[in-house]
Short mmCIF file of C-alpha atoms in Angstrom, two decimals:
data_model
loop_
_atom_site.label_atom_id
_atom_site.label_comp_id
_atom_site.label_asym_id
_atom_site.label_seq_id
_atom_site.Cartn_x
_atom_site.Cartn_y
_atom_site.Cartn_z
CA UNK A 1 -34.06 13.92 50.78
CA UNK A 2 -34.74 13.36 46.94
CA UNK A 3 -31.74 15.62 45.89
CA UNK A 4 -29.46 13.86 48.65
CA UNK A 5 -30.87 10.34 46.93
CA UNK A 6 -30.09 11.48 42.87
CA UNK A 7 -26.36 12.86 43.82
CA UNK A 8 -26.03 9.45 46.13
CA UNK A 9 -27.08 7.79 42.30
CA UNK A 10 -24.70 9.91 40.63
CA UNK A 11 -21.65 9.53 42.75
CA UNK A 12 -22.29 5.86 42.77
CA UNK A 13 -22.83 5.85 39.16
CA UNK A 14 -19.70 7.77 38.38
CA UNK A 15 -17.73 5.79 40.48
CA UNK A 16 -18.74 2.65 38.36
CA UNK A 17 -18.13 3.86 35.28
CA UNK A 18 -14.18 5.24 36.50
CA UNK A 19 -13.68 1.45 38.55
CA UNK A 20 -15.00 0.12 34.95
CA UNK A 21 -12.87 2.32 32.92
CA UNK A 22 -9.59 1.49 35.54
CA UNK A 23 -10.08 -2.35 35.31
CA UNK A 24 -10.30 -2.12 31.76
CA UNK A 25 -7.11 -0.04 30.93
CA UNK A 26 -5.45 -2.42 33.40
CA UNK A 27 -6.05 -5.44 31.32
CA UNK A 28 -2.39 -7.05 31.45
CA UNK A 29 -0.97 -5.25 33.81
CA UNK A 30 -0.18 -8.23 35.75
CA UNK A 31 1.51 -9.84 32.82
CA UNK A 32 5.10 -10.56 33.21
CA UNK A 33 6.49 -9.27 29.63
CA UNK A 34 3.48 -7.33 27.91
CA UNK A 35 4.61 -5.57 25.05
CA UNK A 36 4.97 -1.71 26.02
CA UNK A 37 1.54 0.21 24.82
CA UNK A 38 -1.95 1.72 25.57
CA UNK A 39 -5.30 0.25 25.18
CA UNK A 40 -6.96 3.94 24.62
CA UNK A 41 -9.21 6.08 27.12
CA UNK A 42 -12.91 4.46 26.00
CA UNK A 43 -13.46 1.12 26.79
CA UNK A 44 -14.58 -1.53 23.90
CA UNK A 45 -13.29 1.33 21.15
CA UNK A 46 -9.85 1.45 22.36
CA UNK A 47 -8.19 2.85 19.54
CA UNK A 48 -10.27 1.48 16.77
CA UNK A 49 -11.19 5.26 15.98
CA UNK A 50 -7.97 6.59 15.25
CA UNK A 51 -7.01 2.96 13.83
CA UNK A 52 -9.89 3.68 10.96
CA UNK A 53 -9.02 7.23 10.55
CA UNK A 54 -5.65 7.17 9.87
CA UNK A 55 -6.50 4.10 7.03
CA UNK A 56 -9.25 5.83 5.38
CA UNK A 57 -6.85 8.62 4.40
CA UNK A 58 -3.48 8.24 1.88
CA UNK A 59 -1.67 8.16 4.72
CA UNK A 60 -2.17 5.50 7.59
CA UNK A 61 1.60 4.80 8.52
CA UNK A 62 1.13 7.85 11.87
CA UNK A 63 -0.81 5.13 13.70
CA UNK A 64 1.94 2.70 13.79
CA UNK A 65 4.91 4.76 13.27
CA UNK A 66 4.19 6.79 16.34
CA UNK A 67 3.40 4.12 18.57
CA UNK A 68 6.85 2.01 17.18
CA UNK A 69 8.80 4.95 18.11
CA UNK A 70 7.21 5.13 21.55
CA UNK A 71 7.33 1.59 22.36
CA UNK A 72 9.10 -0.23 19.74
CA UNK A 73 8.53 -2.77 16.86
CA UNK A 74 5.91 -5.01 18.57
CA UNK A 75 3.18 -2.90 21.06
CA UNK A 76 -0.08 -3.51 22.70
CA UNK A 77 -3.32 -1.88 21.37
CA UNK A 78 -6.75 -2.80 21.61
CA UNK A 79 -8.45 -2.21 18.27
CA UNK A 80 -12.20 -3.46 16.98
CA UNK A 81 -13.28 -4.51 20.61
CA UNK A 82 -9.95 -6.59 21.77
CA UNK A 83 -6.83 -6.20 23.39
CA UNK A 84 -4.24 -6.75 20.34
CA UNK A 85 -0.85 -7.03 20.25
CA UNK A 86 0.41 -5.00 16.71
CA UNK A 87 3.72 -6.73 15.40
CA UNK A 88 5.97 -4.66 12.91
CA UNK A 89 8.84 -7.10 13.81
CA UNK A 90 9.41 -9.78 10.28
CA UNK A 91 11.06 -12.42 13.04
CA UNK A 92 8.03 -11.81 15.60
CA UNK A 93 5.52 -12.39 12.90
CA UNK A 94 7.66 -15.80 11.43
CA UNK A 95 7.00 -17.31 14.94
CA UNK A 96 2.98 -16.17 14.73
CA UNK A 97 2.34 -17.58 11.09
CA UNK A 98 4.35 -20.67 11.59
CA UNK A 99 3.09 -21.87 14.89
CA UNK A 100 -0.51 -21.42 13.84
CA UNK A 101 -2.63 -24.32 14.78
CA UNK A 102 -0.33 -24.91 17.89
CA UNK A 103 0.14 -21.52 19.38
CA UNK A 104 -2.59 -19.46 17.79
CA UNK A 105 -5.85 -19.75 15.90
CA UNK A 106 -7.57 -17.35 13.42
CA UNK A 107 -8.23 -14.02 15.45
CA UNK A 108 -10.58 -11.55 13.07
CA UNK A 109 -13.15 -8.92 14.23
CA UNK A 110 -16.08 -9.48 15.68
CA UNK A 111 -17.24 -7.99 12.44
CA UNK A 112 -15.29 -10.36 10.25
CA UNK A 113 -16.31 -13.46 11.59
CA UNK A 114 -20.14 -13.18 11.19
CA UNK A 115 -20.26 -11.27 8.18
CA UNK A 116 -18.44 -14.13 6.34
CA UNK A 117 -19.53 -16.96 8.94
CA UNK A 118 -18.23 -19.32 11.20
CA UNK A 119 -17.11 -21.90 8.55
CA UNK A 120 -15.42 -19.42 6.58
CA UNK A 121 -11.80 -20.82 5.77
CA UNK A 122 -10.30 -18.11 7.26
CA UNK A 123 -12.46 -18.88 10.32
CA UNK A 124 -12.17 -22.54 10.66
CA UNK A 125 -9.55 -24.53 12.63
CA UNK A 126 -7.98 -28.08 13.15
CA UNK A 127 -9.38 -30.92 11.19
CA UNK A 128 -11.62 -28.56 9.32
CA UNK A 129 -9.50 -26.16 7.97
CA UNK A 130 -6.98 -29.32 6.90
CA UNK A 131 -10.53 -30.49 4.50
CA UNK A 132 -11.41 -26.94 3.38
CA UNK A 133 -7.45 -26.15 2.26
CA UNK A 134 -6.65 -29.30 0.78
CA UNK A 135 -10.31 -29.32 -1.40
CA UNK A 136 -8.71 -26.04 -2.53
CA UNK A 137 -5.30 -27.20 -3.21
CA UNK A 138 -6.37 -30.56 -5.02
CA UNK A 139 -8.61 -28.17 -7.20
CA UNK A 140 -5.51 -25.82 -8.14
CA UNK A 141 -2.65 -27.85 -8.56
CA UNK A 142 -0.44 -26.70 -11.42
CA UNK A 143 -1.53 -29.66 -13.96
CA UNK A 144 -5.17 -28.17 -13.25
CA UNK A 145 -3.57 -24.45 -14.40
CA UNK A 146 -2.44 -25.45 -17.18
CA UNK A 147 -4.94 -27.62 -18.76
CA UNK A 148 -7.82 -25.70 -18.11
CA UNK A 149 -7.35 -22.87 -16.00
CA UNK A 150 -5.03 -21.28 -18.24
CA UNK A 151 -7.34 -20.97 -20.99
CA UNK A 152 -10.25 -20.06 -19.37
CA UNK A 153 -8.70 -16.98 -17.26
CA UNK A 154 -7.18 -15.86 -20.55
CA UNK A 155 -10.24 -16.09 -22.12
CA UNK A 156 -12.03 -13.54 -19.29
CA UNK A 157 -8.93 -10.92 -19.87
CA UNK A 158 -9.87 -11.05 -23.61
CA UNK A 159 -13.54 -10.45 -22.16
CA UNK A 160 -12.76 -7.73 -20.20
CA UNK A 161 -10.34 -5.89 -22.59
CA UNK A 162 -12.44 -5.99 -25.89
CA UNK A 163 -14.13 -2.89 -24.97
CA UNK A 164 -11.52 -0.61 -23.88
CA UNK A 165 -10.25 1.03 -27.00
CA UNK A 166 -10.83 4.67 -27.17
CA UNK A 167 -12.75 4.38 -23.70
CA UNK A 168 -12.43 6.32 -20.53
CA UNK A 169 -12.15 3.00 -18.68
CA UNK A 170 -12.60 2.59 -14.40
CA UNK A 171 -9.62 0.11 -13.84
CA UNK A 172 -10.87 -0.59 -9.99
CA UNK A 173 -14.14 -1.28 -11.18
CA UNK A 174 -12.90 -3.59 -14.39
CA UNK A 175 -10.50 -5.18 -12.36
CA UNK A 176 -13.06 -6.17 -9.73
CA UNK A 177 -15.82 -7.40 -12.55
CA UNK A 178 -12.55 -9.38 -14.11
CA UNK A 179 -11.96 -11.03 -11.21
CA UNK A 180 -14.78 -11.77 -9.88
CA UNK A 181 -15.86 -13.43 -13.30
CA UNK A 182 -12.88 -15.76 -13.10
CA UNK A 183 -13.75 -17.24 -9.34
CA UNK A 184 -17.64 -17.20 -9.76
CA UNK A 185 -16.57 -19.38 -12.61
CA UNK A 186 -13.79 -21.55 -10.95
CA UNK A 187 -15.81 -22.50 -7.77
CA UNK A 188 -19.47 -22.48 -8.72
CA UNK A 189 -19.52 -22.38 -12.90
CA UNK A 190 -21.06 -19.30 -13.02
CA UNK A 191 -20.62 -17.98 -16.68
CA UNK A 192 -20.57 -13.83 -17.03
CA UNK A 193 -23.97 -12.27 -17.31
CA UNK A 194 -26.36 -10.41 -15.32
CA UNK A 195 -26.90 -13.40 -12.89
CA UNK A 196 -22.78 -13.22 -11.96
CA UNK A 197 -23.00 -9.41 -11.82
CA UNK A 198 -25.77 -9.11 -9.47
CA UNK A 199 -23.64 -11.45 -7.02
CA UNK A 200 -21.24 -9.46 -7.35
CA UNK A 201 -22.92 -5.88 -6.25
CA UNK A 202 -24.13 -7.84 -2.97
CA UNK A 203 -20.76 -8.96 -2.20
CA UNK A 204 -19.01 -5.32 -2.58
CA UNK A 205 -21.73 -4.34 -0.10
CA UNK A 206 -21.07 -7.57 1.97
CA UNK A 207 -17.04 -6.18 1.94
CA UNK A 208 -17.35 -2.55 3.15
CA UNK A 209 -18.72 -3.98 6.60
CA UNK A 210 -16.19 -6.41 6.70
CA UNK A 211 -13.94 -4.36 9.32
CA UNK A 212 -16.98 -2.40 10.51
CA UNK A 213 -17.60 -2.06 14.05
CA UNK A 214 -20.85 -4.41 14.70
CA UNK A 215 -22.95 -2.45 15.48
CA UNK A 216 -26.70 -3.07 15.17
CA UNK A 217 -27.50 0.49 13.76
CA UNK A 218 -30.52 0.34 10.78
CA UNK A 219 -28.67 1.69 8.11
CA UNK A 220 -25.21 0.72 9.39
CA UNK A 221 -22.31 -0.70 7.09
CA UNK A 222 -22.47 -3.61 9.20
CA UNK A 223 -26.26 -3.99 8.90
CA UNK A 224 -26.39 -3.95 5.34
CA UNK A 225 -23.27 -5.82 5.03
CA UNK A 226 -25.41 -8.86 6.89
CA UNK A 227 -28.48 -8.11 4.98
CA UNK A 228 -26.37 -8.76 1.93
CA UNK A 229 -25.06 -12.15 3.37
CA UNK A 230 -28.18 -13.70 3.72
CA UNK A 231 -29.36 -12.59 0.25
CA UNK A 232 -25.98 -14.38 -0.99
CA UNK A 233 -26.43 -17.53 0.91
CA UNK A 234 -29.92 -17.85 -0.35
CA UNK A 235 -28.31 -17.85 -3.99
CA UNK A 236 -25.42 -20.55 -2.85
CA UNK A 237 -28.08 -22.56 -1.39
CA UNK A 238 -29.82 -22.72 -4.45
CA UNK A 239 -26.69 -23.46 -6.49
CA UNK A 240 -26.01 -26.44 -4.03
CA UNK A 241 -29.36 -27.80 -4.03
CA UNK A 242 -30.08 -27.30 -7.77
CA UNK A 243 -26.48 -29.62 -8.11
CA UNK A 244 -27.09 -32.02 -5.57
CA UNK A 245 -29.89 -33.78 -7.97
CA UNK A 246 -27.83 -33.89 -10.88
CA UNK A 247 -27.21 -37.82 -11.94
CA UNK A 248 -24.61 -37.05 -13.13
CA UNK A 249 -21.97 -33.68 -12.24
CA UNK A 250 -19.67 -32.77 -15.24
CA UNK A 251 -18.67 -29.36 -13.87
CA UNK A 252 -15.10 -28.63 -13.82
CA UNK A 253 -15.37 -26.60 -10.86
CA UNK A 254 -14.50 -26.39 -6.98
CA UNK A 255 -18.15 -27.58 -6.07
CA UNK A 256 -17.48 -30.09 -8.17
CA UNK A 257 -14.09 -31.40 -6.14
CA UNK A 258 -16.40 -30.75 -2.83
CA UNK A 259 -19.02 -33.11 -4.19
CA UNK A 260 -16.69 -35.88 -5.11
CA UNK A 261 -16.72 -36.75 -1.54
CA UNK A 262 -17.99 -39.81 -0.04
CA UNK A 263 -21.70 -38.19 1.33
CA UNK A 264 -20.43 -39.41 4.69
CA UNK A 265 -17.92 -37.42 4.77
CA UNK A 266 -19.20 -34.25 2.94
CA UNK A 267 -19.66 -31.09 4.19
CA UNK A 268 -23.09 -29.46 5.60
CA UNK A 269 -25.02 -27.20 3.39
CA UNK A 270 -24.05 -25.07 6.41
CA UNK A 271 -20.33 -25.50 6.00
CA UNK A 272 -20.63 -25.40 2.31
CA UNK A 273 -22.31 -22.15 2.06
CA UNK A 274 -20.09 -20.28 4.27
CA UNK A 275 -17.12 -21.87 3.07
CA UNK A 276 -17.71 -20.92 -0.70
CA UNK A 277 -18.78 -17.45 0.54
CA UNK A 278 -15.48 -17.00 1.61
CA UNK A 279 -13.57 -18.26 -1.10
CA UNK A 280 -15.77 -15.36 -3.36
CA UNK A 281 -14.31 -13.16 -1.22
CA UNK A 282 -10.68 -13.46 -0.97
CA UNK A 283 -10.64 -15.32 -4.40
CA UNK A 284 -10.94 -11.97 -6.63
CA UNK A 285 -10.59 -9.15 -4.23
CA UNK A 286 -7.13 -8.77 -3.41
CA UNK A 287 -6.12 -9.77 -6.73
CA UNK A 288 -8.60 -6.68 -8.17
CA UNK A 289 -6.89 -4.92 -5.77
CA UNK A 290 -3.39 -6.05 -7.20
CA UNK A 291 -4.24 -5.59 -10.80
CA UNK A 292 -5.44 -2.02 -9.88
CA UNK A 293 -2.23 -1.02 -8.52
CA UNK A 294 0.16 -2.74 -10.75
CA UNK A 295 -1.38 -0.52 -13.30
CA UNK A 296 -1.16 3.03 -11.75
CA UNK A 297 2.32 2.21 -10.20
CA UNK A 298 3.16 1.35 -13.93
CA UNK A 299 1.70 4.28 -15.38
CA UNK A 300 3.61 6.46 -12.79
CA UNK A 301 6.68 4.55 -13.81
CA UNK A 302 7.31 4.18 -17.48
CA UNK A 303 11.26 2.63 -17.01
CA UNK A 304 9.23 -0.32 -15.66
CA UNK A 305 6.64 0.10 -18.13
CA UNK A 306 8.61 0.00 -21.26
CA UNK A 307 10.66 -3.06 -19.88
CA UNK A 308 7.30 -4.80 -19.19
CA UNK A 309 6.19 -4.21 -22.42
CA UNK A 310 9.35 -5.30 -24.38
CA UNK A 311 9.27 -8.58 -21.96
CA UNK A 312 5.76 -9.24 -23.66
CA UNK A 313 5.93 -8.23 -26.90
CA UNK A 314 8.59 -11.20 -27.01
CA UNK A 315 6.54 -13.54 -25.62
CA UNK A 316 4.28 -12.88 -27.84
CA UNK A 317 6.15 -12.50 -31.23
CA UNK A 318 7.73 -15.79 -29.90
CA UNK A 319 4.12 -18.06 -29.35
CA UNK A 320 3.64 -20.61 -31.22
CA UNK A 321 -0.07 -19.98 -30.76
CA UNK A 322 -2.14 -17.51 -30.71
CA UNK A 323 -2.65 -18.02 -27.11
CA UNK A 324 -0.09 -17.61 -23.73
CA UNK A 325 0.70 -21.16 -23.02
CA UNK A 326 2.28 -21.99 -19.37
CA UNK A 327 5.83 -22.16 -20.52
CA UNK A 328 5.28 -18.59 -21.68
CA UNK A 329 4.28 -17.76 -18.40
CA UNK A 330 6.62 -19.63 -16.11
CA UNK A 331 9.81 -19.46 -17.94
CA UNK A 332 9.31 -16.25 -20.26
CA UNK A 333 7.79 -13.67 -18.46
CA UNK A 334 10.01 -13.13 -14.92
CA UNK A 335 10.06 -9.23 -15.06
CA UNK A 336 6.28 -9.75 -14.87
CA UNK A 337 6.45 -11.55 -12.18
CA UNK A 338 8.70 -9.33 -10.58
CA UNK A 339 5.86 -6.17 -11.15
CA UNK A 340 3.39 -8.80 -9.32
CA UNK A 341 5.69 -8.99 -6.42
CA UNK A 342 6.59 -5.16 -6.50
CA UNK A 343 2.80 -4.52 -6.28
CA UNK A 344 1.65 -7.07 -3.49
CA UNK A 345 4.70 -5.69 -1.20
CA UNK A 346 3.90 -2.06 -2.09
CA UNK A 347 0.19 -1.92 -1.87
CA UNK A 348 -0.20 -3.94 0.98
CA UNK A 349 -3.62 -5.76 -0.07
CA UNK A 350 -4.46 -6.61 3.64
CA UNK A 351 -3.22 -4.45 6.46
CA UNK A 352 -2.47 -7.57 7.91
CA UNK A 353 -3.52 -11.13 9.74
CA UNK A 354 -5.37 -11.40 12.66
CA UNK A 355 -4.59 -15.00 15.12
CA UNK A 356 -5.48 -15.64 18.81
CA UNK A 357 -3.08 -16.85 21.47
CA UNK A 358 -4.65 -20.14 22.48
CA UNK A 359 -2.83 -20.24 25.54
CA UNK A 360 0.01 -17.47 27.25
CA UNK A 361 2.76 -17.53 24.30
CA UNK A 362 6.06 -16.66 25.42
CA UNK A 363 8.66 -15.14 22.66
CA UNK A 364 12.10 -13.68 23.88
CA UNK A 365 11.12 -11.59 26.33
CA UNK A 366 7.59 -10.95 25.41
CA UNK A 367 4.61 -12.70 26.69
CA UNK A 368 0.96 -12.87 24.56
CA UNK A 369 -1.56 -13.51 26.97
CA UNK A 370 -4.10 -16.51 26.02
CA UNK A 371 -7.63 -15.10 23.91
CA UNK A 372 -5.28 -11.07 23.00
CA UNK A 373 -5.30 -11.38 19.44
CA UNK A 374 -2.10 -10.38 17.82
CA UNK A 375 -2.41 -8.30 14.28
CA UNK A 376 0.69 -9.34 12.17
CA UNK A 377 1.31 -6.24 10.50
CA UNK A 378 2.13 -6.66 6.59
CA UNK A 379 3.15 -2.78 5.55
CA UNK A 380 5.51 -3.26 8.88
CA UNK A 381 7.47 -5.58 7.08
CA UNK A 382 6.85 -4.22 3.65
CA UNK A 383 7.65 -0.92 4.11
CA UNK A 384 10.96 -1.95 6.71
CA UNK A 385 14.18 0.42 5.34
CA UNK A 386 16.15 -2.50 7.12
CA UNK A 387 14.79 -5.14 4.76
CA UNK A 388 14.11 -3.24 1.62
CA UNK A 389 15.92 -0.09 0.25
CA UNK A 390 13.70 2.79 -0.28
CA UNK A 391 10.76 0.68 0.47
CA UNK A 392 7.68 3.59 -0.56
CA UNK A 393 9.30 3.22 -4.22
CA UNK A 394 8.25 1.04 -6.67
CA UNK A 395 11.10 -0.69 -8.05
CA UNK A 396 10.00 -4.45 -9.60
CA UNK A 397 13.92 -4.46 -9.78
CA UNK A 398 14.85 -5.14 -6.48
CA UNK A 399 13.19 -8.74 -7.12
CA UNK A 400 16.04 -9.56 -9.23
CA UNK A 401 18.67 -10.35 -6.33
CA UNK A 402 15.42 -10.93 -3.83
CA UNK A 403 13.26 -14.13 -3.36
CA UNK A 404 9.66 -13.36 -1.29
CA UNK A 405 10.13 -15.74 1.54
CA UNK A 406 8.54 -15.28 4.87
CA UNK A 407 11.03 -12.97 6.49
CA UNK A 408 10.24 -10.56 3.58
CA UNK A 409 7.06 -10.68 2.00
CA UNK A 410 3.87 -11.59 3.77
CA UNK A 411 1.49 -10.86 1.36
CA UNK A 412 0.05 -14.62 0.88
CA UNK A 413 0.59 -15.00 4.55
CA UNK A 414 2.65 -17.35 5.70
CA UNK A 415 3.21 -21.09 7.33
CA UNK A 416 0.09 -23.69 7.55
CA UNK A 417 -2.63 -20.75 6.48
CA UNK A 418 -0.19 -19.79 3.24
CA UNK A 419 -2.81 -19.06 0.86
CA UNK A 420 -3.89 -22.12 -1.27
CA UNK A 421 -4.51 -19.71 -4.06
CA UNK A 422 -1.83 -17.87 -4.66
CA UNK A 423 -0.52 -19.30 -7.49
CA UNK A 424 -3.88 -18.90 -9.46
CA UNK A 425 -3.64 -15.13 -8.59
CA UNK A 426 -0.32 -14.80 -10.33
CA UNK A 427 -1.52 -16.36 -13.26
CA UNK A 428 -4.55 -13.94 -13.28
CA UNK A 429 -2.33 -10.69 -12.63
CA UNK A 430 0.34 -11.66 -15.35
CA UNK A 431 -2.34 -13.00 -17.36
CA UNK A 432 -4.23 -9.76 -17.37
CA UNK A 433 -1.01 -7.46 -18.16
CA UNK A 434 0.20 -9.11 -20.59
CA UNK A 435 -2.87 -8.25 -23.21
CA UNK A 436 -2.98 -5.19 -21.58
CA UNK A 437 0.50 -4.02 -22.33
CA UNK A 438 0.85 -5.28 -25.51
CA UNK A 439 -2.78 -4.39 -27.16
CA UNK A 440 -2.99 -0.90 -25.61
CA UNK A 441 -1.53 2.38 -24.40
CA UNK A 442 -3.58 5.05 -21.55
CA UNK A 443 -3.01 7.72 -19.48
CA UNK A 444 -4.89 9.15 -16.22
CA UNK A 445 -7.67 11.89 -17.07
CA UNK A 446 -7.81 13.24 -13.31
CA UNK A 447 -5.58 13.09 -9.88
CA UNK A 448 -6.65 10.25 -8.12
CA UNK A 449 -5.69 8.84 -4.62
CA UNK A 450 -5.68 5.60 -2.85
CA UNK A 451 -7.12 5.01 0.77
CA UNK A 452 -6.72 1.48 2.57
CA UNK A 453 -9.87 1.18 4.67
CA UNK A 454 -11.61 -1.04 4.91
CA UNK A 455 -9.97 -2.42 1.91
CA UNK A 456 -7.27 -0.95 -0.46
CA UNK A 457 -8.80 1.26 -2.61
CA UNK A 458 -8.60 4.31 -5.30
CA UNK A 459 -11.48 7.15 -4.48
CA UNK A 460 -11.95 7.29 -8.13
CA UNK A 461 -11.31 4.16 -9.23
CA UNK A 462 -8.02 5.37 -11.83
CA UNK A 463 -9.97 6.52 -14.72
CA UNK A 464 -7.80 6.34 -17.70
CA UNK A 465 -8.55 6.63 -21.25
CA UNK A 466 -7.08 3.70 -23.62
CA UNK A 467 -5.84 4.11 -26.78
CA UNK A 468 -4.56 1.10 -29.31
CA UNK A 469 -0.78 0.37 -28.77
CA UNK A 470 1.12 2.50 -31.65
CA UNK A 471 4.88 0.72 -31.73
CA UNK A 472 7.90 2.89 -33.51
CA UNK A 473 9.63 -0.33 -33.92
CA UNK A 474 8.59 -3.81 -34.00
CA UNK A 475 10.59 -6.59 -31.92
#
């Protein structure tokens, strides 16, 4: 009777779990125009495994490639807990980006979300993304580059750079600590010291559960990466607080610009907290990332080098000043620029942008059903042989009879979410290679590799040892 009773439990058990598993894998099914795809065997994971173990190698492009050749350039998935629809497809992802706010809203993991908080920009929608970008934008317009910005970020390369002679230097690690002085300073005043450096350990621990799957595991990536976001709130909050009984505010910061808002109208130490959090974030990391990149693409590459380093040897023979000023940058320097845009497109920074259908969204023949998210898939339209000739090479050259626009080059994303800061990164990447270039030569000490989970990364961080710049000639 007992035995007859367990195997009844079983069966019914078993039965479950394969009625479960069938209703799960048939999510869509019933939708008129679903891109072609699979949403994996085990339900909730889908494919996130093979998603992360493909990107934590040198090599991620099997996951996509595979799955493009089986069902084309835009296919369902179901990655990091939801059904997702993966677009390689440059005119598919136009239509995402530019009906944002109408069609779709912000669509991150699980993960994502509450790691950086619900009033992250990135996060927000409507009305309050509309006050969180345009604080940003009124904070770095170009007159605000060039009067003070300019100076100041050239003053952190300088920082960074005095040390390097005759060093064996980690550029990912240099890169970061560069960066991260320059925003810490720009949003909060923050000057470089132990206090800025601390911040910036708990946010690199923050980052690596950033695409984690959220998971409540002591010890976990995503566990620490929570602890670490309450340990930086508690450090905004004070900043906030500690500025909020000021008579009088003479910072010329991004707190500051947030502050100069009728108290009616401000934002909640809530809002604030998260929103500034954010900005930490994707203020210095991608353009670490870039800087990184630019530099072992360049030593790999020493055409591009040497042109790079004629280009600003002649700005600077040519100053006036000791100093870069901004018509040195903007009109002087476009084969820099063109390395900047040769690195973004090549290292693909972010994998790519996450929205949500906010309702069924029909394109051609395809059909997005409301709440899928849909990943817009950057190295799909970085890496296209149809757009770009010999995409895996580095060429800066190509730039010369190419613009970035939206159908190309993603890497700042794209319609009402086009990243407010973009132009300050430029400045800070150009910035930064310019004194590099023209104070010093390096070369790598060991083989090193780069991986792109959860973030863009070298294992090793490109050790290289720097030597002062010996010229045979002078320009």
């Amino acid at each position: 009777m007992a035995t007859a009773i367990l195997w009844a439990a079983v069966v019914g058990l078993v039965t479950t779990v394969l009625l479960f598993v069938r209703k799960w894998r048939n999510q869509g099914n019933n939708v008129k125009g679903l891109p072609k795809g699979s949403l994996g065997f085990i339900p909730w994971l889908g494919e996130t495994i093979e998603f992360m173990y493909y990107f934590s190698t040198s090599n991620p492009e099997p996951f996509v490639n595979r799955r493009i050749a089986k069902y084309g350039k835009v296919f369902t998935s179901h990655l990091f807990g939801k059904p997702t629809i993966i677009s390689t497809d440059a005119e598919f992802n136009k239509f995402v980006m530019q009906n944002d706010k109408r069609l779709f809203n912000m669509g991150y993991p699980t993960s994502f979300a509450e790691i950086l908080g619900s009033y992250d920009m990135l996060m927000v929608n409507g009305d309050m993304h509309k006050k969180m970008r345009g604080y940003a934008m009124t904070f770095l317009n170009s007159k605000q580059l060039q009067d003070y910005l300019l100076n100041d970020i050239e003053n952190y390369v300088l920082l960074t750079l005095r040390n390097w002679k005759g060093r064996v230097v980690n550029v990912q690690d240099e890169a970061k600590a560069y960066t991260f002085r320059v925003v810490a300073k720009q949003l909060i005043s923050f000057d470089p010291g132990e206090e800025s450096d601390s911040l910036m350990k708990e946010y690199y621990q923050l980052f690596e559960g950033i695409f984690s799957l959220p998971l409540k595991i002591p010890g976990s990536k995503y566990v620490k990466a929570i602890a670490g976001r309450r340990r930086i709130l508690k450090r905004l909050a004070q900043v906030i607080d500690s500025r909020k009984t000021l008579e009088e505010d003479n910072h010329k910061d991004l707190l500051a610009t947030v502050f100069s808002e009728k108290l009616e109208d401000r934002m909640t130490n809530e809002q604030i907290m998260d929103y500034f959090l954010g900005l930490l974030s994707a203020g210095h990391v991608s353009t670490a990332t870039a800087i990184l990149f630019a530099i072992a693409f360049l030593t790999e590459c020493p055409k591009a080098l040497n042109q790079l380093r004629e280009e600003n040897l002649a700005v600077k023979k040519n100053q006036k000043g000791e100093k870069l000023t901004w018509d040195d940058y903007k009109n002087s320097m476009p084969f820099t620029i063109d390395v900047v845009y040769e690195t973004l497109r090549l290292t693909n920074v972010s994998h790519g942008l996450y929205r949500k259908a906010i309702e069924d969204v029909h394109y051609q023949d395809y059909t997005i059903p409301k709440g899928w998210t849909v990943l817009v898939y950057g190295r799909g339209v970085h890496l296209d042989e149809n757009i770009y000739k010999d995409p895996f090479s580095f060429n800066p050259w190509r730039w010369k009879t190419m613009l970035p626009s939206i159908n190309n080059f993603i890497a700042w994303g794209g319609g009402p979410r086009h990243c407010a800061g973009y132009e300050l990164a430029k400045l800070e990447i150009a910035m930064f290679l310019h004194h590099l270039v023209t104070k010093f030569s390096w070369k790598p000490i060991e083989q090193d590799k780069m991986v792109y989970f959860p973030t863009v990364r070298m294992i090793k961080g490109l050790p290289i040892l720097v030597e002062d710049l010996k010229l045979e000639t002078s320009l």
